[in-house]
PDB file of C-alpha atoms in Angstrom:
ATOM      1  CA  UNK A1370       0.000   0.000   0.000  1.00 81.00           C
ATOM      2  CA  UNK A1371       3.035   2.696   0.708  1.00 93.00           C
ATOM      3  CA  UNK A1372       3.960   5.147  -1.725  1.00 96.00           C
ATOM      4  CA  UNK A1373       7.497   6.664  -1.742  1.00 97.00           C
ATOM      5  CA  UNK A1374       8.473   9.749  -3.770  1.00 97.00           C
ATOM      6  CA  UNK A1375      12.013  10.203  -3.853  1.00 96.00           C
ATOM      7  CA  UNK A1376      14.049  13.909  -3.759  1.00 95.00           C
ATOM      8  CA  UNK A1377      17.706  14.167  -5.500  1.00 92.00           C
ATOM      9  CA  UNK A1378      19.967  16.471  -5.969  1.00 90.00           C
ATOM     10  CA  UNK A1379      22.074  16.610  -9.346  1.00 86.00           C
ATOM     11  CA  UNK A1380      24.923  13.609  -9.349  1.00 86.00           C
ATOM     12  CA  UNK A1381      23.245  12.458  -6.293  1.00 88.00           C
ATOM     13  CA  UNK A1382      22.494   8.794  -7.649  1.00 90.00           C
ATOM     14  CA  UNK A1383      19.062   9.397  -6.872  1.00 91.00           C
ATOM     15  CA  UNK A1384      17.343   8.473  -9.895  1.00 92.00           C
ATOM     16  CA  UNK A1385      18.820   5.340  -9.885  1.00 93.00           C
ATOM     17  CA  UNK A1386      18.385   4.626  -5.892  1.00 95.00           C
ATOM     18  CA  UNK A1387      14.758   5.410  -7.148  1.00 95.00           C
ATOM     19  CA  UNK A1388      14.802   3.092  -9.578  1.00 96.00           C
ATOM     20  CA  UNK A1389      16.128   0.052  -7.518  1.00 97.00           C
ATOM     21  CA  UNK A1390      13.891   0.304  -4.826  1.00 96.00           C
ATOM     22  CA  UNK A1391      10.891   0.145  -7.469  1.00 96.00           C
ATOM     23  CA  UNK A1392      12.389  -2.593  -8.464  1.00 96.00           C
ATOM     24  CA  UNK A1393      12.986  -4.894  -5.175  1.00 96.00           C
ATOM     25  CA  UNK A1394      10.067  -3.809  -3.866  1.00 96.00           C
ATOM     26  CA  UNK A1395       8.124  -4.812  -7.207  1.00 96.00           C
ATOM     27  CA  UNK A1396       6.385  -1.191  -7.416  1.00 96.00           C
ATOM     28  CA  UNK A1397       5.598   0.714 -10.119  1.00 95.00           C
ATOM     29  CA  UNK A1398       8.573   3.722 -10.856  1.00 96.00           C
ATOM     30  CA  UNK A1399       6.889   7.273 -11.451  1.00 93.00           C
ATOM     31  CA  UNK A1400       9.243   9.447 -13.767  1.00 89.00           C
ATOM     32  CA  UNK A1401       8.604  12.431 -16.352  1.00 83.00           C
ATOM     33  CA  UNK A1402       8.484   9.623 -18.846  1.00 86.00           C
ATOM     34  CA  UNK A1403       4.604   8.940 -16.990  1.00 86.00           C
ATOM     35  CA  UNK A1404       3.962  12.678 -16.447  1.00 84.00           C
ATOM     36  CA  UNK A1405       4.778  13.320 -20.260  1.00 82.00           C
ATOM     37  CA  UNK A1406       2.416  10.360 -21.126  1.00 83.00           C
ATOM     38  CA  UNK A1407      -0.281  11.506 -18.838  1.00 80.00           C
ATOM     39  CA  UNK A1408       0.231  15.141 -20.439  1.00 78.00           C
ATOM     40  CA  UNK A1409       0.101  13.870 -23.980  1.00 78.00           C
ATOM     41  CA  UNK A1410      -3.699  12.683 -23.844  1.00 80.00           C
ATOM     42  CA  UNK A1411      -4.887  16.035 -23.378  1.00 76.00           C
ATOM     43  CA  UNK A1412      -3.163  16.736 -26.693  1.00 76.00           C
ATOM     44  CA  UNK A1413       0.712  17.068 -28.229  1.00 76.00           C
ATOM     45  CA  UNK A1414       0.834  21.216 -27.990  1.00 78.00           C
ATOM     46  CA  UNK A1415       1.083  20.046 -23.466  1.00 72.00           C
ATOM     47  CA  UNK A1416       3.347  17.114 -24.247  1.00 72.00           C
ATOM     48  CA  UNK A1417       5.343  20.085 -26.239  1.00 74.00           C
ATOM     49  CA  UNK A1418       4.995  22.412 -23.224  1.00 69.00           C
ATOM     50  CA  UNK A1419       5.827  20.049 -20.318  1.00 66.00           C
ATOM     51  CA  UNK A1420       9.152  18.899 -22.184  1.00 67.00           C
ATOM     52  CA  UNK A1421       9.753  22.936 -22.348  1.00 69.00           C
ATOM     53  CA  UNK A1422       8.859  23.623 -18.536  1.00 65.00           C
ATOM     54  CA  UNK A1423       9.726  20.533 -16.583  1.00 65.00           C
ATOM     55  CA  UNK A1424      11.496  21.053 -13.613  1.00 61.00           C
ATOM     56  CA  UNK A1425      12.529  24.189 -14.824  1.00 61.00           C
ATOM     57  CA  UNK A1426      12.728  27.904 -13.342  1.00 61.00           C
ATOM     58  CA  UNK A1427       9.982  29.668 -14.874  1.00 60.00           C
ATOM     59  CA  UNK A1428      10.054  33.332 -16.741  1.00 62.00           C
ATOM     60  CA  UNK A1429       8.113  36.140 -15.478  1.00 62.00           C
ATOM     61  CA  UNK A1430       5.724  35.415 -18.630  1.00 61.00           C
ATOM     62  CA  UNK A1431       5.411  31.893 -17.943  1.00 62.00           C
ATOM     63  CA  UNK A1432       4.181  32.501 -14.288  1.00 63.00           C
ATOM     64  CA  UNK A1433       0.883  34.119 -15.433  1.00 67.00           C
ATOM     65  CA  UNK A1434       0.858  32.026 -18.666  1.00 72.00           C
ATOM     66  CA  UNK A1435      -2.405  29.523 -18.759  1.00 77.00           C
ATOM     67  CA  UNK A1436      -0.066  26.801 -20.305  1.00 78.00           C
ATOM     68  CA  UNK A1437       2.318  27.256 -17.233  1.00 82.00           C
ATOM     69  CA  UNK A1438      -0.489  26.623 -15.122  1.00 83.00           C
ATOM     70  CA  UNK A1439      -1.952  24.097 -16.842  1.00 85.00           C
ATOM     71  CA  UNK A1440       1.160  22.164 -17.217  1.00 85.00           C
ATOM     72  CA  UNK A1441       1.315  22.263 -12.923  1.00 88.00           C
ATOM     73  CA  UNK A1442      -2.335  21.525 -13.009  1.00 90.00           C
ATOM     74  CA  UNK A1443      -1.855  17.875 -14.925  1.00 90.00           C
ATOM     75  CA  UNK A1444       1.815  17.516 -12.994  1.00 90.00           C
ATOM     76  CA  UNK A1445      -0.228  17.814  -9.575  1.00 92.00           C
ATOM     77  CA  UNK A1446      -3.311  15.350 -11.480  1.00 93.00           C
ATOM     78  CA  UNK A1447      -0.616  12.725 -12.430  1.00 91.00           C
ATOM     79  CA  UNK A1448       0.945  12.249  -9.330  1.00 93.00           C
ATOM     80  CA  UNK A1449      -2.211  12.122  -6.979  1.00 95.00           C
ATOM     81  CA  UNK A1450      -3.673  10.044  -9.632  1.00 93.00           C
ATOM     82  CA  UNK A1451      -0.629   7.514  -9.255  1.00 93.00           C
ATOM     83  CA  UNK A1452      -0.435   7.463  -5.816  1.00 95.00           C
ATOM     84  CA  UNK A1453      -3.842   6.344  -5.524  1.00 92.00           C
ATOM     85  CA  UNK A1454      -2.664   3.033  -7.477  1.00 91.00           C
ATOM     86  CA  UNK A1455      -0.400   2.514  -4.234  1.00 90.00           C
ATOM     87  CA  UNK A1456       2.797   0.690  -4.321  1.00 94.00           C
ATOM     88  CA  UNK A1457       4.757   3.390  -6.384  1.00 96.00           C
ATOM     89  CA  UNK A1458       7.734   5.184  -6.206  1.00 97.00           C
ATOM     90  CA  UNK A1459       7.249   8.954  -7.648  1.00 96.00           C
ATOM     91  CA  UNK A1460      10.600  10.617  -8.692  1.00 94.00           C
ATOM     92  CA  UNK A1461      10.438  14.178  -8.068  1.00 87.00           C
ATOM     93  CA  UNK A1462       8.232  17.058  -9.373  1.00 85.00           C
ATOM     94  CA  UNK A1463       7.327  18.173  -5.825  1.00 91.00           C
ATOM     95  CA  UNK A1464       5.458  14.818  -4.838  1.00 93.00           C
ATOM     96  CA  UNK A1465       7.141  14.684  -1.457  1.00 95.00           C
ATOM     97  CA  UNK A1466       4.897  18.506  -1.186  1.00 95.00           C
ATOM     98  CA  UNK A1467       1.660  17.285  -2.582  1.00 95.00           C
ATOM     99  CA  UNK A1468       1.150  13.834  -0.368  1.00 96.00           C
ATOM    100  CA  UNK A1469       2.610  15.758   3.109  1.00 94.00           C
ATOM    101  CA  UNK A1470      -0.815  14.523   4.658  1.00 93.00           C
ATOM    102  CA  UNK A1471      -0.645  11.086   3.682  1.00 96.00           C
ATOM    103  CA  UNK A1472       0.910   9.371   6.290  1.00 96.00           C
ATOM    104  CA  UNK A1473       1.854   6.249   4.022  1.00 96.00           C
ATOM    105  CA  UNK A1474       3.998   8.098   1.829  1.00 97.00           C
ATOM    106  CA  UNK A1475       7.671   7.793   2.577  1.00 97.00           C
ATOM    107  CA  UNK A1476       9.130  11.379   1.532  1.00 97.00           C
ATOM    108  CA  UNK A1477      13.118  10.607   1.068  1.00 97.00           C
ATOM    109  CA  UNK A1478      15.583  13.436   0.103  1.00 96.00           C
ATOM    110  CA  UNK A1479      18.549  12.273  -1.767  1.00 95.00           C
ATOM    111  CA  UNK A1480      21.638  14.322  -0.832  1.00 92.00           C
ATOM    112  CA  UNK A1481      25.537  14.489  -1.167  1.00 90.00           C
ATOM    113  CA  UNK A1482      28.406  16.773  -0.796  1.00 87.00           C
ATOM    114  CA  UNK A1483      29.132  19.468  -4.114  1.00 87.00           C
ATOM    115  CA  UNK A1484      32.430  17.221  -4.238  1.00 86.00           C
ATOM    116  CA  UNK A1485      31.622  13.823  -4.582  1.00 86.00           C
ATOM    117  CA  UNK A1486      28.606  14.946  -7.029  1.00 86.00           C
ATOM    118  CA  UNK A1487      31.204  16.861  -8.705  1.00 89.00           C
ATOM    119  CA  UNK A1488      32.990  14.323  -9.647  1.00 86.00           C
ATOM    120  CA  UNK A1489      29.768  11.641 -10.723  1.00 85.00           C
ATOM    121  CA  UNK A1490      28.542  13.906 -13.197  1.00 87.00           C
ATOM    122  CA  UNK A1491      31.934  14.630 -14.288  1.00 85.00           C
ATOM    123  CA  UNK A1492      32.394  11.125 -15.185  1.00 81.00           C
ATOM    124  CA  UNK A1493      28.788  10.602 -16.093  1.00 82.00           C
ATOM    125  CA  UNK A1494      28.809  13.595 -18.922  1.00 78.00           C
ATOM    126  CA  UNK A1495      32.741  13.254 -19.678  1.00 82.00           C
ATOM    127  CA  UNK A1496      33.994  16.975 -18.486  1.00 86.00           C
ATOM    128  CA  UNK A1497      36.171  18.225 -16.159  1.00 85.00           C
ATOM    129  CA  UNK A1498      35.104  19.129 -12.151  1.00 85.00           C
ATOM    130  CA  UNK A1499      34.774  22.820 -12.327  1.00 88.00           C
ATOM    131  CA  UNK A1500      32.408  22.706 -15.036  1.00 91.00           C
ATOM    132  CA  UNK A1501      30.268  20.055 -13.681  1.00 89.00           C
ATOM    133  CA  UNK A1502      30.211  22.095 -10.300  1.00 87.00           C
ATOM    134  CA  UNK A1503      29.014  24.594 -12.769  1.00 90.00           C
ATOM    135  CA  UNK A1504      26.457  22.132 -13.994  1.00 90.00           C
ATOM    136  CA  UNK A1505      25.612  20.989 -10.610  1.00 88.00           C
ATOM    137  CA  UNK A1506      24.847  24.146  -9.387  1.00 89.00           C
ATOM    138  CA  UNK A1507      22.515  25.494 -12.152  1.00 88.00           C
ATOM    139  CA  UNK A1508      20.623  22.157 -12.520  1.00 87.00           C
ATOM    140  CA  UNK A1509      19.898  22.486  -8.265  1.00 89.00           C
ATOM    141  CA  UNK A1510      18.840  26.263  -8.523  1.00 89.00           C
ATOM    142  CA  UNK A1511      16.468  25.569 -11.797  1.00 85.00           C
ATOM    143  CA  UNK A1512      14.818  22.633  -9.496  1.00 87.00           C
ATOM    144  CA  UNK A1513      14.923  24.444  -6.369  1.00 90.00           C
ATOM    145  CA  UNK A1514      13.569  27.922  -8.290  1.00 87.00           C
ATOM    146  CA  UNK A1515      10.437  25.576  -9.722  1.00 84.00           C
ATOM    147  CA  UNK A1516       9.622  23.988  -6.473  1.00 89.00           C
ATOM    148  CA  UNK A1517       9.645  27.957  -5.078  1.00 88.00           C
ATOM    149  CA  UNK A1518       7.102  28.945  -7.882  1.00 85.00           C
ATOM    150  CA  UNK A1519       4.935  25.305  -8.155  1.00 82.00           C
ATOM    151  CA  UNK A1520       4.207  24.804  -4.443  1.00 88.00           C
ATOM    152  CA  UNK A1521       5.648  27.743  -2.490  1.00 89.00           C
ATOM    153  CA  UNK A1522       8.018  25.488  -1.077  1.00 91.00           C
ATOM    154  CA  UNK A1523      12.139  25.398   0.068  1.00 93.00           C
ATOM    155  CA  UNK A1524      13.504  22.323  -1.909  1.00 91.00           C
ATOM    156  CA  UNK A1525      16.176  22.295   0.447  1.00 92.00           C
ATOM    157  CA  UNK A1526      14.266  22.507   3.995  1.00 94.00           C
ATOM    158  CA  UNK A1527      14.802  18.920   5.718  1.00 93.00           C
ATOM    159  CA  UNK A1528      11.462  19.225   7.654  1.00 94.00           C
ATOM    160  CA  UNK A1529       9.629  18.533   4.164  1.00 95.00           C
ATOM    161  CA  UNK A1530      11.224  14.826   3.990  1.00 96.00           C
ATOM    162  CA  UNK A1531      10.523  11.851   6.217  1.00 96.00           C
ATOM    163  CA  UNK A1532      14.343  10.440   5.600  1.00 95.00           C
ATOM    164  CA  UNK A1533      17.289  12.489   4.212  1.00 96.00           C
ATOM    165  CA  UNK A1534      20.176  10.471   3.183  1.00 95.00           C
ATOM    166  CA  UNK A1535      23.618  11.337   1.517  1.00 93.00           C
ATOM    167  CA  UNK A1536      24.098   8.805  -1.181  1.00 89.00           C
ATOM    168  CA  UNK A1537      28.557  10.429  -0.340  1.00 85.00           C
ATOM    169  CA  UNK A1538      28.238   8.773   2.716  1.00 88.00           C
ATOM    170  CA  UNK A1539      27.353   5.317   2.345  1.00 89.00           C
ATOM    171  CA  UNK A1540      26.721   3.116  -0.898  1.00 90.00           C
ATOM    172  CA  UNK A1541      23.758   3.135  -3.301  1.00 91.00           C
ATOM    173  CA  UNK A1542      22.342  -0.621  -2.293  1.00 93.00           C
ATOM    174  CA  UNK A1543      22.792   0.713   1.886  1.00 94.00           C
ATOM    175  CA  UNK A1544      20.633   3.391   0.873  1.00 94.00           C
ATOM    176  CA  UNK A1545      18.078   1.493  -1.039  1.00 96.00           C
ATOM    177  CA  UNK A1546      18.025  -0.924   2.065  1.00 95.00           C
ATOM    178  CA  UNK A1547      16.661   2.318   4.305  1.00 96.00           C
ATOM    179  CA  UNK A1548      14.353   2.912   2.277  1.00 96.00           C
ATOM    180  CA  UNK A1549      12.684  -0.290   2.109  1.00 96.00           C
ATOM    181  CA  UNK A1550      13.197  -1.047   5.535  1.00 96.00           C
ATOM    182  CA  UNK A1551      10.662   1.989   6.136  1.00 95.00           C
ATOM    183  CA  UNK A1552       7.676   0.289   4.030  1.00 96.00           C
ATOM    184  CA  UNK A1553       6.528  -2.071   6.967  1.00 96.00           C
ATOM    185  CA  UNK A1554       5.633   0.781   8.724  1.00 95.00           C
ATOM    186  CA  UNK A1555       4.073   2.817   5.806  1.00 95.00           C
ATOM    187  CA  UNK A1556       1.749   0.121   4.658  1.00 94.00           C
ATOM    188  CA  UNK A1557       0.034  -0.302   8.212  1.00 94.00           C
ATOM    189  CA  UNK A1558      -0.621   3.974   8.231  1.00 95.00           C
ATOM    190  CA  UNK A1559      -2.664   2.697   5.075  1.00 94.00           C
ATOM    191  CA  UNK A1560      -6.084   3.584   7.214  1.00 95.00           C
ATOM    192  CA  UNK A1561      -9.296   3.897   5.481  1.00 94.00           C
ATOM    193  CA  UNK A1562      -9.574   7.391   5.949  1.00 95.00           C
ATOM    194  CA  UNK A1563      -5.910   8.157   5.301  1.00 95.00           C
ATOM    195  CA  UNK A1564      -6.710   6.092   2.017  1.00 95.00           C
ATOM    196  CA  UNK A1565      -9.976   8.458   1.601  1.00 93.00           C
ATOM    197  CA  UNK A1566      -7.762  12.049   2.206  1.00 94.00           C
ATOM    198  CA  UNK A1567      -6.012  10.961  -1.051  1.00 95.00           C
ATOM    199  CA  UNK A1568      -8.567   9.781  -3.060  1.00 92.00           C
ATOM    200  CA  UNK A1569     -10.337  13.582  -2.125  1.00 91.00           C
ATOM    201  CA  UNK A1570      -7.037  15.166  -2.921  1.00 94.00           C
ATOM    202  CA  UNK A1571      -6.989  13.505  -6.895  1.00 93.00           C
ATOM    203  CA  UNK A1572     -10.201  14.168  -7.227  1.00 91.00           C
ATOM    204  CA  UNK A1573      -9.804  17.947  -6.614  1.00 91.00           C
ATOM    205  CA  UNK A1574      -7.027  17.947  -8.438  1.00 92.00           C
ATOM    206  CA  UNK A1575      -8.704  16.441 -11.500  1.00 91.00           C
ATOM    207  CA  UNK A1576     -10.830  19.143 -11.876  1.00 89.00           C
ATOM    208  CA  UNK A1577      -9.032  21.878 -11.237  1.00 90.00           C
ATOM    209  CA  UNK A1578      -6.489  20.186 -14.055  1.00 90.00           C
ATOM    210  CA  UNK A1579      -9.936  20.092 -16.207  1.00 87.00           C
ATOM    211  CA  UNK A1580     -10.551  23.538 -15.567  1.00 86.00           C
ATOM    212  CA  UNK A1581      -6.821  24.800 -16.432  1.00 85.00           C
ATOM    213  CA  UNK A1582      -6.550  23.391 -19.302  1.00 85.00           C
ATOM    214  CA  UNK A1583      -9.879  24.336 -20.683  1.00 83.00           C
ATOM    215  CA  UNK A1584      -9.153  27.260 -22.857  1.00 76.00           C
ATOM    216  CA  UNK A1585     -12.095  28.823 -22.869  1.00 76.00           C
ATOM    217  CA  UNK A1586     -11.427  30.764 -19.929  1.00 73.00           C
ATOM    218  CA  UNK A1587      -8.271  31.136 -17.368  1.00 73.00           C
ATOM    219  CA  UNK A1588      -8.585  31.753 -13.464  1.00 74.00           C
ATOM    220  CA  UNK A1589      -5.179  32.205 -11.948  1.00 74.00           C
ATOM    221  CA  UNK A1590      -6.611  32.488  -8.694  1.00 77.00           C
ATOM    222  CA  UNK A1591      -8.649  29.324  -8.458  1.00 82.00           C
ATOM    223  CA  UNK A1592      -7.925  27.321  -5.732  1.00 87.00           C
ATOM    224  CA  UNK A1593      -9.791  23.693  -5.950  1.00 89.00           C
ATOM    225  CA  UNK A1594     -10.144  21.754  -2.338  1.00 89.00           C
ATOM    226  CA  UNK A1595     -12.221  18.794  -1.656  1.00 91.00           C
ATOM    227  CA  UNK A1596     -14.179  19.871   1.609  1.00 87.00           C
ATOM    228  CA  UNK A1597     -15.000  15.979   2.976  1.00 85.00           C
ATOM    229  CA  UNK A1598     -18.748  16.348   1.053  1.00 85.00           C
ATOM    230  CA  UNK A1599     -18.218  18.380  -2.018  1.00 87.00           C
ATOM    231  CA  UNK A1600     -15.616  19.585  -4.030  1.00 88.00           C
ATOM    232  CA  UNK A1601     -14.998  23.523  -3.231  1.00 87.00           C
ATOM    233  CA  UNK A1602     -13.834  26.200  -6.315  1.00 85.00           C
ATOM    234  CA  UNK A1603     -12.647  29.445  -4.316  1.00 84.00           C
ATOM    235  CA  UNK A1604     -10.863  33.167  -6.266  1.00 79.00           C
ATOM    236  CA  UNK A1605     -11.596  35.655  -7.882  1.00 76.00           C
ATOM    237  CA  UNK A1606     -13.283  35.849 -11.571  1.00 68.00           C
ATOM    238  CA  UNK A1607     -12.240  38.542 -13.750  1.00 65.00           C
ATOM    239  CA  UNK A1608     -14.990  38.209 -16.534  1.00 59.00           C
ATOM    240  CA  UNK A1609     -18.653  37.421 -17.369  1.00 65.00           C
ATOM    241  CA  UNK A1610     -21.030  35.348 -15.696  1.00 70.00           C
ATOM    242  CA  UNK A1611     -21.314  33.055 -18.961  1.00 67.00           C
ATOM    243  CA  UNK A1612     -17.445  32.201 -18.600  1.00 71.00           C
ATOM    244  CA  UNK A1613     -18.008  31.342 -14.900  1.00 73.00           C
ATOM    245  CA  UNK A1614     -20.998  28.965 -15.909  1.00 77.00           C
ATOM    246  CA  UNK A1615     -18.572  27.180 -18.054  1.00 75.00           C
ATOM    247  CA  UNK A1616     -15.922  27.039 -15.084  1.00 74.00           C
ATOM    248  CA  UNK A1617     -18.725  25.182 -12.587  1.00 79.00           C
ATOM    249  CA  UNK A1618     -19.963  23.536 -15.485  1.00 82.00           C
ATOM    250  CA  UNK A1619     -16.377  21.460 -16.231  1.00 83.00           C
ATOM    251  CA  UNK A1620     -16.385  21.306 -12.478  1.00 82.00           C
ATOM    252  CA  UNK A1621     -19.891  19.423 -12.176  1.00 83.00           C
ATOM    253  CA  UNK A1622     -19.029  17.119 -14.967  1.00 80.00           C
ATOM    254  CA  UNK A1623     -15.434  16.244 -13.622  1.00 83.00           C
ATOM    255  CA  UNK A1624     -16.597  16.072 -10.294  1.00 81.00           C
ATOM    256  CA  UNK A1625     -20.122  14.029 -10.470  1.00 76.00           C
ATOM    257  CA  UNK A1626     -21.860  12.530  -8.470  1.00 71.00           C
ATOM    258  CA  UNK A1627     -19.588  14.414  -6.413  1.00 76.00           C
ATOM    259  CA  UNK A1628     -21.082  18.090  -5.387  1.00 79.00           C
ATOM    260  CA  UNK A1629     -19.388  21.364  -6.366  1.00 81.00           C
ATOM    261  CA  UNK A1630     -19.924  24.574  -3.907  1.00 75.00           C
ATOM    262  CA  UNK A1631     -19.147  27.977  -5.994  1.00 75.00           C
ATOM    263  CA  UNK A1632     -17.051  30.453  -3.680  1.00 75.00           C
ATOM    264  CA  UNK A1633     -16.060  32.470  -6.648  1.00 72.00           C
ATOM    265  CA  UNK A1634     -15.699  36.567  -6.990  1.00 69.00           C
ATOM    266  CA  UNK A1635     -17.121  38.163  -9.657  1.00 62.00           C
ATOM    267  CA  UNK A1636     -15.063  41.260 -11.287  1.00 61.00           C
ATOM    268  CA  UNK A1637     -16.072  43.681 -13.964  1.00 51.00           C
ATOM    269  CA  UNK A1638     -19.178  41.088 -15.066  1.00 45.00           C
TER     270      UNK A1638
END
């Protein structure tokens, strides 16, 4: 029943500790590869998009652009949507953020010193140290910079992860053996009602990813929360009541037989 999402840094091994715990634990592995699959049946202009703005420090005119948000919107969709399957590990994106409240997700921060990831990429990509310290350092602001933007969060803050490990300090199959030494205890938090906080959590996030990416209107205010009876749309709408119509209708139809309470702000209508 666990679900693990897994945190690296650049030359941190991460992405292949990831990997091998999928793998001995017989889960399925989450990567971009899913996201990007997930993206392209809403169409190839968002596969296009999220291959353009994955993981990656946004512009000024991406932050209010609808395909920015949109992109978030079916990022934040695909990985409540595969945590529901259970047993899966969910490389980065912000996943450790988004299932905080599930108590039988394992959050795990893969770390290590500048120097020893220095010199894995280095032999990874064939340069020299100082340029993969260059490489290192860009690839951990653009990551850190997008988690700042997508969730308001510090990539770096150790409170946000249930186990932080430095892949420098001990070797990769050590590290893979924490990990799954944790999933005993994760499985049994796998209460009904924890199990019932997710499945609320994917389904608000399904519509608001409905609503994003319906271009007939853009709301980057709305905030989409699941309220334990009904699924809640809350911000303020900047245009006329026949776009807002079309904003509860997606809702209703995403959402059925689930309700949908309106808490929205009408401006210049």
């Amino acid at each position: 029943m666990a679900i693990v999402t897994v945190s690296r840094e650049c030359g941190s091994g991460g992405e292949d500790i990831a990997k091998t715990v999928a793998k001995k634990l017989n889960y399925e592995y989450v990567s971009k590869r899913t996201i990007y699959a997930e993206m392209e049946e809403h169409g190839k202009k968002w596969l296009e998009w999220g291959k353009e703005l994955d993981e990656h420090a946004p512009s000024t005119w991406e932050r209010y652009d609808q395909s920015y948000a949109g992109y978030l919107a079916l990022v934040e969709h695909c990985i409540y949507k595969s945590a529901l399957k259970n047993n899966v590990v969910i490389l980065g994106r912000g996943g450790n953020f988004l299932l905080k409240d599930i108590p039988y997700a394992l959050r795990v921060r893969i770390t290590g010193s500048v120097e020893e990831r220095a010199k894995t990429l280095a032999g990874r990509v064939g340069v020299n140290e100082a340029v993969a310290r260059k490489m290192l350092k860009y690839s951990d602001d653009e990551r850190a910079i997008f988690i700042k933007r997508a969730y308001r969060k510090d990539w770096y803050d150790p409170d946000e992860y249930d186990l932080v490990l430095n892949s420098g300090h001990m070797r990769a199959d050590e590290v893979v053996d924490l990990i799954v030494g944790e999933i005993p205890a994760r499985d049994r938090a796998a209460t009904p009602g924890a199990q019932e906080t997710l499945r609320r959590l994917e389904l608000a996030s399904r519509v608001k990813a409905a609503i994003i990416t319906d271009f007939r209107q853009f709301m980057p205010t709305l905030e989409v929360s699941h309220d334990g009876k009904e699924i809640v749309l809350r911000g303020v709408y900047l245009f006329s009541r026949e776009r807002k119509k079309v904003l509860l209708d997606i809702a209703k139809r995403v959402a059925a037989p689930t309700g949908v309470r309106s808490e929205l702000h009408l401006r210049g209508a």
